[in-house]
PDB file of N, CA and C in Angstrom:
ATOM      1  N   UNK A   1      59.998  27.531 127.943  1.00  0.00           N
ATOM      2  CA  UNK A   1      59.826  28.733 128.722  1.00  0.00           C
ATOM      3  C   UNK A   1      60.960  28.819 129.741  1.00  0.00           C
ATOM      4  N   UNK A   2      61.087  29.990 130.377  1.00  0.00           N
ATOM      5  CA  UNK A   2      62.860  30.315 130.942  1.00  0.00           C
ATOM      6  C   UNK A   2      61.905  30.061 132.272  1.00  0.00           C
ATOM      7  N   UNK A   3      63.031  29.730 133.297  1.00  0.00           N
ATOM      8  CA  UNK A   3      62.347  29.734 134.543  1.00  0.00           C
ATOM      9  C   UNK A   3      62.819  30.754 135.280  1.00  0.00           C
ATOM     10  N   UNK A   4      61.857  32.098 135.762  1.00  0.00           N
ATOM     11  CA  UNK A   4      62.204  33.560 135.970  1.00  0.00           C
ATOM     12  C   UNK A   4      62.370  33.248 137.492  1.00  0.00           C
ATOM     13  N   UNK A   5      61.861  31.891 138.748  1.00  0.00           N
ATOM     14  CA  UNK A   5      61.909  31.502 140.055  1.00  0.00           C
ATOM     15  C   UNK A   5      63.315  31.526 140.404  1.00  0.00           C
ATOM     16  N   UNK A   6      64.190  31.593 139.207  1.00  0.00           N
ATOM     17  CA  UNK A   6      65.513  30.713 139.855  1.00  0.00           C
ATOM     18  C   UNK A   6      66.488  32.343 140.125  1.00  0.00           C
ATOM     19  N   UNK A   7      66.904  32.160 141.355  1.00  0.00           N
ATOM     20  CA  UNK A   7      67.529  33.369 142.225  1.00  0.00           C
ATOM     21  C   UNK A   7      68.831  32.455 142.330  1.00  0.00           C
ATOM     22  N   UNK A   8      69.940  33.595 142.093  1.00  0.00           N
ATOM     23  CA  UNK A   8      71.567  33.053 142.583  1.00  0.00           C
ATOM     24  C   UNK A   8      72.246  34.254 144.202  1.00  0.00           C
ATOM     25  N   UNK A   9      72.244  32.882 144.827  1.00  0.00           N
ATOM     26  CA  UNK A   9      73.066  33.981 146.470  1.00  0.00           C
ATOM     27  C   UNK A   9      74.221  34.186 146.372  1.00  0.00           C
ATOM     28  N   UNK A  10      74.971  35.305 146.732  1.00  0.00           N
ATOM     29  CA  UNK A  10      76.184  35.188 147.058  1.00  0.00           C
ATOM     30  C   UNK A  10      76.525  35.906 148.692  1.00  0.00           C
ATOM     31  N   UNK A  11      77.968  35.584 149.204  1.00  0.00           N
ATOM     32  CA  UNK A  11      77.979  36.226 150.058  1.00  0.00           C
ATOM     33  C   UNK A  11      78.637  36.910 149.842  1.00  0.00           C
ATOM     34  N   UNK A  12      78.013  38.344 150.777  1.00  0.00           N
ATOM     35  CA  UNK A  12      79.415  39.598 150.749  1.00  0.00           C
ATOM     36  C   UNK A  12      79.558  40.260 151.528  1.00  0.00           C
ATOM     37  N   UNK A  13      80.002  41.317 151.501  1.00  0.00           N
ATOM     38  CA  UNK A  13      80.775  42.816 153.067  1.00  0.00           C
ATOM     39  C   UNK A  13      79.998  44.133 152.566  1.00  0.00           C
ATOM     40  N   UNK A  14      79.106  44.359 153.908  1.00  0.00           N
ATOM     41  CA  UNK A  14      78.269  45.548 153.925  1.00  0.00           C
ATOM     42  C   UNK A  14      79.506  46.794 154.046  1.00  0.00           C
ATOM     43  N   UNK A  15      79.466  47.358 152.422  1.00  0.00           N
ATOM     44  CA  UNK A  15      80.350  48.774 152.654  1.00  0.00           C
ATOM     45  C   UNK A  15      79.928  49.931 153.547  1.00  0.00           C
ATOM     46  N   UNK A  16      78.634  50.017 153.181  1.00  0.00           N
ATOM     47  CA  UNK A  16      78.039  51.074 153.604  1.00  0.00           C
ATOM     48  C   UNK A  16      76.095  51.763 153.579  1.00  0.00           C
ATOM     49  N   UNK A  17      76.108  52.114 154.348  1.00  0.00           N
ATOM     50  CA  UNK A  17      74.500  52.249 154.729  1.00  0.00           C
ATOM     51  C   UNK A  17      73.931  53.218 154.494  1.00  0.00           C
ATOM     52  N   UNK A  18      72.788  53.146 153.225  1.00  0.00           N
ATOM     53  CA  UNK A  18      72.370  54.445 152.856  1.00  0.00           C
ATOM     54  C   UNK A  18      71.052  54.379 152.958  1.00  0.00           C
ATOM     55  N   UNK A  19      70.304  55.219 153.504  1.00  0.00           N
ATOM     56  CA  UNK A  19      68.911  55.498 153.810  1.00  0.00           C
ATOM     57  C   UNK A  19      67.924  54.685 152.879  1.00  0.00           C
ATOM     58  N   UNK A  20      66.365  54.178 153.770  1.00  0.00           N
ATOM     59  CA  UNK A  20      65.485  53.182 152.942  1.00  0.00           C
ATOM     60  C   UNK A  20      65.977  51.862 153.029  1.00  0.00           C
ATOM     61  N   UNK A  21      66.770  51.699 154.375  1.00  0.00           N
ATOM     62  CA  UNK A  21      67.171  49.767 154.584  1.00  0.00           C
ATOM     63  C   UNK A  21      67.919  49.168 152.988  1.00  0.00           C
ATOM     64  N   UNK A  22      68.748  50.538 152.453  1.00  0.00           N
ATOM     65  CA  UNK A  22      69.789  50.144 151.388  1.00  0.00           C
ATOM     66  C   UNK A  22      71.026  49.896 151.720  1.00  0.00           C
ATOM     67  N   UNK A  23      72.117  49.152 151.103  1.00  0.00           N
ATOM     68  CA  UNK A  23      73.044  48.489 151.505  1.00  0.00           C
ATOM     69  C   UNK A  23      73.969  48.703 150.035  1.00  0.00           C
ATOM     70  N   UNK A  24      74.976  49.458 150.351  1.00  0.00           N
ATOM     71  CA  UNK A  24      76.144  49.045 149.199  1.00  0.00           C
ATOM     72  C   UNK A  24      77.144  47.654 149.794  1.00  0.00           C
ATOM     73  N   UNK A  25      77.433  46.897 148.916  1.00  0.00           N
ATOM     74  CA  UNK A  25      77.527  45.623 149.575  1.00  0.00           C
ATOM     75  C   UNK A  25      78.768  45.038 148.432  1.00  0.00           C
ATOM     76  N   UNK A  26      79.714  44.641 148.717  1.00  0.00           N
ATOM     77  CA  UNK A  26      80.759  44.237 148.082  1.00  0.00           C
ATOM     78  C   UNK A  26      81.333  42.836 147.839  1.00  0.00           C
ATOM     79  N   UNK A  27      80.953  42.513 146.592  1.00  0.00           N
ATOM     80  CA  UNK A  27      80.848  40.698 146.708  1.00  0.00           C
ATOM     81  C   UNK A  27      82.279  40.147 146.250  1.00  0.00           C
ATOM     82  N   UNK A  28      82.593  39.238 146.005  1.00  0.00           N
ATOM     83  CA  UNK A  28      83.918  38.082 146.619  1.00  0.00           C
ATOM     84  C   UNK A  28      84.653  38.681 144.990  1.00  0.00           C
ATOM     85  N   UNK A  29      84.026  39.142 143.917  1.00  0.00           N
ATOM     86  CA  UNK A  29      84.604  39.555 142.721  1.00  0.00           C
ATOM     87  C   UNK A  29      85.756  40.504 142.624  1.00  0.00           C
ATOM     88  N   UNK A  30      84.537  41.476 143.836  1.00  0.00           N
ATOM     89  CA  UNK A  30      84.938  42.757 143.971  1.00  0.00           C
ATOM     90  C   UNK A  30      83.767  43.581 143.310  1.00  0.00           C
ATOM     91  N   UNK A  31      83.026  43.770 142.503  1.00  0.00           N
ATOM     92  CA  UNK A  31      81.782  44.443 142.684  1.00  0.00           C
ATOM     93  C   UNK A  31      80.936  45.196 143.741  1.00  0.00           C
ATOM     94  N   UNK A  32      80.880  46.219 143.296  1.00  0.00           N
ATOM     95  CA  UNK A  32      79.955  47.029 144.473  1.00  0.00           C
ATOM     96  C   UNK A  32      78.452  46.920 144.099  1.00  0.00           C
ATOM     97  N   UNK A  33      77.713  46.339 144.561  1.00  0.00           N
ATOM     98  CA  UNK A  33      76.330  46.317 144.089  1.00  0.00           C
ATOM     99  C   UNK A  33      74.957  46.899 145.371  1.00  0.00           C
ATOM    100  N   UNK A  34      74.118  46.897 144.992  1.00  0.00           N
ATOM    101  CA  UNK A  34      72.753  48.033 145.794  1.00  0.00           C
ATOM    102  C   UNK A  34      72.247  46.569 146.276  1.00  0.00           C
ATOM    103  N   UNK A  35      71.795  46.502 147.633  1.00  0.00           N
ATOM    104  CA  UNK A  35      71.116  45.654 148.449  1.00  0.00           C
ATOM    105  C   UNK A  35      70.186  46.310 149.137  1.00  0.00           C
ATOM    106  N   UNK A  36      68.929  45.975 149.099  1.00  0.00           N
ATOM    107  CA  UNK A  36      67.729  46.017 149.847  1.00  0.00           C
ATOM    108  C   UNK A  36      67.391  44.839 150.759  1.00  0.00           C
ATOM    109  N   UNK A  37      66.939  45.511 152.176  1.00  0.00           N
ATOM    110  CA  UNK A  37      66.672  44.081 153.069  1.00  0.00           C
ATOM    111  C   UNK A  37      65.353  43.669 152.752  1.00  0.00           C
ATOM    112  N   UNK A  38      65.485  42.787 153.012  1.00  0.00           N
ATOM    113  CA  UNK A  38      63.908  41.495 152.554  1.00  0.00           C
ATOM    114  C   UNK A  38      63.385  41.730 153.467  1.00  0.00           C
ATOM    115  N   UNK A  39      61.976  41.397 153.576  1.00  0.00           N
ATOM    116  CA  UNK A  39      60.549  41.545 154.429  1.00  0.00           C
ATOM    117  C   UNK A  39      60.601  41.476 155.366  1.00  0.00           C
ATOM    118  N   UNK A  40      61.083  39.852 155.902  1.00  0.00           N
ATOM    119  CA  UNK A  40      61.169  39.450 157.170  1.00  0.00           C
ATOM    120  C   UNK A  40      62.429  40.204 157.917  1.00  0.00           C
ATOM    121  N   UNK A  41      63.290  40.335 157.167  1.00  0.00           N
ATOM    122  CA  UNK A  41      64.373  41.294 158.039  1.00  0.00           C
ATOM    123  C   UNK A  41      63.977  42.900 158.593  1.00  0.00           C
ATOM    124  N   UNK A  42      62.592  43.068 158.103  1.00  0.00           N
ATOM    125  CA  UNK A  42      62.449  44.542 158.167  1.00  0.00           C
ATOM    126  C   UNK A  42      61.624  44.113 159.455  1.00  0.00           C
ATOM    127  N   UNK A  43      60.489  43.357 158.965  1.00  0.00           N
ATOM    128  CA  UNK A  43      59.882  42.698 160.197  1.00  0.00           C
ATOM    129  C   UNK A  43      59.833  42.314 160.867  1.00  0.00           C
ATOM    130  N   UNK A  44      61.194  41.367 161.612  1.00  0.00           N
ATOM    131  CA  UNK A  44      61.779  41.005 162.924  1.00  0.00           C
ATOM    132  C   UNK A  44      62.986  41.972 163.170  1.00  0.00           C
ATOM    133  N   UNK A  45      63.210  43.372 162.473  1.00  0.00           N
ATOM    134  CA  UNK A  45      63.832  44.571 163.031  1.00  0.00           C
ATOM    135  C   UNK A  45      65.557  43.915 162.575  1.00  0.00           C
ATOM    136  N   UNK A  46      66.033  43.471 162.119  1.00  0.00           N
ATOM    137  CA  UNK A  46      67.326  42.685 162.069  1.00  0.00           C
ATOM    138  C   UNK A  46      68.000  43.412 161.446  1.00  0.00           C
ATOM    139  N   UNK A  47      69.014  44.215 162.584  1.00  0.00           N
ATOM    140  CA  UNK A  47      69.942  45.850 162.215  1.00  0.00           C
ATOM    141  C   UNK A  47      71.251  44.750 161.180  1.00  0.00           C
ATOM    142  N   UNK A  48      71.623  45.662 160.305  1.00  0.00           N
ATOM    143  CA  UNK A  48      72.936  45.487 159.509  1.00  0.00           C
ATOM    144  C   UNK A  48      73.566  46.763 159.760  1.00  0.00           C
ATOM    145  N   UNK A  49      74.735  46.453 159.799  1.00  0.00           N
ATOM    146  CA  UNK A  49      75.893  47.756 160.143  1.00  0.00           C
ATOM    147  C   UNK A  49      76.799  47.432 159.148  1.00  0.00           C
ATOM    148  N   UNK A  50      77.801  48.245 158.411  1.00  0.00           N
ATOM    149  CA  UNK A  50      79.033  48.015 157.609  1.00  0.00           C
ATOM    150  C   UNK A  50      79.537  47.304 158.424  1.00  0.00           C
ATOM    151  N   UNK A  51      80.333  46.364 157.539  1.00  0.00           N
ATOM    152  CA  UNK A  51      81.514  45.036 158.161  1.00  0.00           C
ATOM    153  C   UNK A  51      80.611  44.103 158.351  1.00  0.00           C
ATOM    154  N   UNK A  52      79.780  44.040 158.419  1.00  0.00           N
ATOM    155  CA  UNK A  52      78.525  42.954 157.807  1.00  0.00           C
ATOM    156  C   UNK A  52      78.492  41.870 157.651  1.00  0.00           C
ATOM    157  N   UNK A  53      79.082  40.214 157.687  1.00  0.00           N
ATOM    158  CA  UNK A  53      78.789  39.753 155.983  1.00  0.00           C
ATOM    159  C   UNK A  53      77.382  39.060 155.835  1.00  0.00           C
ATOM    160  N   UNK A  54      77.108  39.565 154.606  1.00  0.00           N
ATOM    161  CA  UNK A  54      75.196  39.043 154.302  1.00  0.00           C
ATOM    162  C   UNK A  54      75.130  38.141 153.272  1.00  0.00           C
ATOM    163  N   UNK A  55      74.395  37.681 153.088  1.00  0.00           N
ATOM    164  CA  UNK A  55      73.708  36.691 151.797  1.00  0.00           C
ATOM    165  C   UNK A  55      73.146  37.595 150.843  1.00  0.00           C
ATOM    166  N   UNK A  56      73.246  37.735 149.377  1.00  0.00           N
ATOM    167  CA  UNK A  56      72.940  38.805 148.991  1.00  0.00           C
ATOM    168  C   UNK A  56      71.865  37.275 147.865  1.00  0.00           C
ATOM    169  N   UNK A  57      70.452  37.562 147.886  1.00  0.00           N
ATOM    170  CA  UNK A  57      69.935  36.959 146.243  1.00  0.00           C
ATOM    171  C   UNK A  57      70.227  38.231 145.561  1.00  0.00           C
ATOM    172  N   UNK A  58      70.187  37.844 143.639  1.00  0.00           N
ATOM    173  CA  UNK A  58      69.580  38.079 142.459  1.00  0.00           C
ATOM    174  C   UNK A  58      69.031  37.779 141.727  1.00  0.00           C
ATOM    175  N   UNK A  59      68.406  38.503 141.569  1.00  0.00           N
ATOM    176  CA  UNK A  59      67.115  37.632 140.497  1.00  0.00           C
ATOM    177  C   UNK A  59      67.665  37.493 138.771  1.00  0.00           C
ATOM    178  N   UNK A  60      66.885  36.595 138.051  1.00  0.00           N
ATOM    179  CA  UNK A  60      67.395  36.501 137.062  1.00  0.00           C
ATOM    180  C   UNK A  60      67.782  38.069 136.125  1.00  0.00           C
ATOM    181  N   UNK A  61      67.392  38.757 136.015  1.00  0.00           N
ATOM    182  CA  UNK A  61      67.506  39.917 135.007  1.00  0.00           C
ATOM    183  C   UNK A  61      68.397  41.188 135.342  1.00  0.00           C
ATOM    184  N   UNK A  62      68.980  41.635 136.641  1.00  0.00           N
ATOM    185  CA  UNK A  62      69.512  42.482 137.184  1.00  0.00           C
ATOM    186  C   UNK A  62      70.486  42.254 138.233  1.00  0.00           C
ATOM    187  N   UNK A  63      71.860  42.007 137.558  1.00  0.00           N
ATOM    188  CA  UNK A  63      72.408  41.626 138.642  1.00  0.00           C
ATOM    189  C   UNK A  63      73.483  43.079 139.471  1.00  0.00           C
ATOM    190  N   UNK A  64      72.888  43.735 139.854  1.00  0.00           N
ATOM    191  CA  UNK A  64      73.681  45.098 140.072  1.00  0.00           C
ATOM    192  C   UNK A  64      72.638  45.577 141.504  1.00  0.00           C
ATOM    193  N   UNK A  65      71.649  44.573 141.789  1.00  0.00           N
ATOM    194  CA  UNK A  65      70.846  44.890 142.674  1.00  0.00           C
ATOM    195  C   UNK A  65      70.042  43.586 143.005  1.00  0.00           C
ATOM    196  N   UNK A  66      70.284  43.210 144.276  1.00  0.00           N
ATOM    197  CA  UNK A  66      69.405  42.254 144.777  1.00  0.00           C
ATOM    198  C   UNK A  66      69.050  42.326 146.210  1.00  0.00           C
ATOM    199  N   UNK A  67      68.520  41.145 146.877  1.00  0.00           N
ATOM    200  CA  UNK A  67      67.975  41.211 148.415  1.00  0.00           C
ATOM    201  C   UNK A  67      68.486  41.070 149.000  1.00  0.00           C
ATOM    202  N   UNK A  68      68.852  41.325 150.533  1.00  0.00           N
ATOM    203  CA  UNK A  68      69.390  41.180 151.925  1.00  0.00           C
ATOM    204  C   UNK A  68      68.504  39.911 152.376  1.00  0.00           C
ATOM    205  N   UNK A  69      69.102  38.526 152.173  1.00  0.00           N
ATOM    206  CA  UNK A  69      68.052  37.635 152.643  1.00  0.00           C
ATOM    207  C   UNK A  69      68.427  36.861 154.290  1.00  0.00           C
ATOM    208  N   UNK A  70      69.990  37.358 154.866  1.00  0.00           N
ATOM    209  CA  UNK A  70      70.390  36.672 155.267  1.00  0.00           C
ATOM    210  C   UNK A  70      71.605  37.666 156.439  1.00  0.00           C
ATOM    211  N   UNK A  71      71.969  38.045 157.683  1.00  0.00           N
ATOM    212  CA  UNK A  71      73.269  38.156 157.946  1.00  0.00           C
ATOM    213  C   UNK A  71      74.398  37.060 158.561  1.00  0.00           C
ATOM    214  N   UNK A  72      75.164  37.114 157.915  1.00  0.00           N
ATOM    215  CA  UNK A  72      75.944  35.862 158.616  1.00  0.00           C
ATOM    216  C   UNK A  72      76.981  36.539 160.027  1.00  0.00           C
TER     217      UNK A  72
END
């Protein structure tokens, strides 16, 4: 059986901020990918602005969209 738990982070640069705590977010490739902030970031209020840099997870199946788990 595949193990669906296992999430890969990367870090990257908040391009730009689009309504619903979404994040176009630009990783070390060069990829532009869709970021949503995680729970606790919504819940201890933790603002992201472009120029950013965040921890981005993905989950195994979609890598064109993952979580805001982190700002560095």
């Amino acid at each position: 059986m595949q193990d669906t738990k296992k999430v890969k982070q990367v870090e990257g640069l908040v391009e730009e901020a689009l309504p619903g705590a979404m994040f176009r977010v630009r990783l070390p490739d060069g990829r532009l990918v869709l970021g949503v902030l995680s729970g606790k970031m919504r819940m201890y209020r933790i603002k992201i602005i472009p120029g950013d840099r965040v921890t981005i997870e993905f989950g195994p199946y979609d890598d064109n969209r993952g979580r805001i788990s982190r700002r560095l």
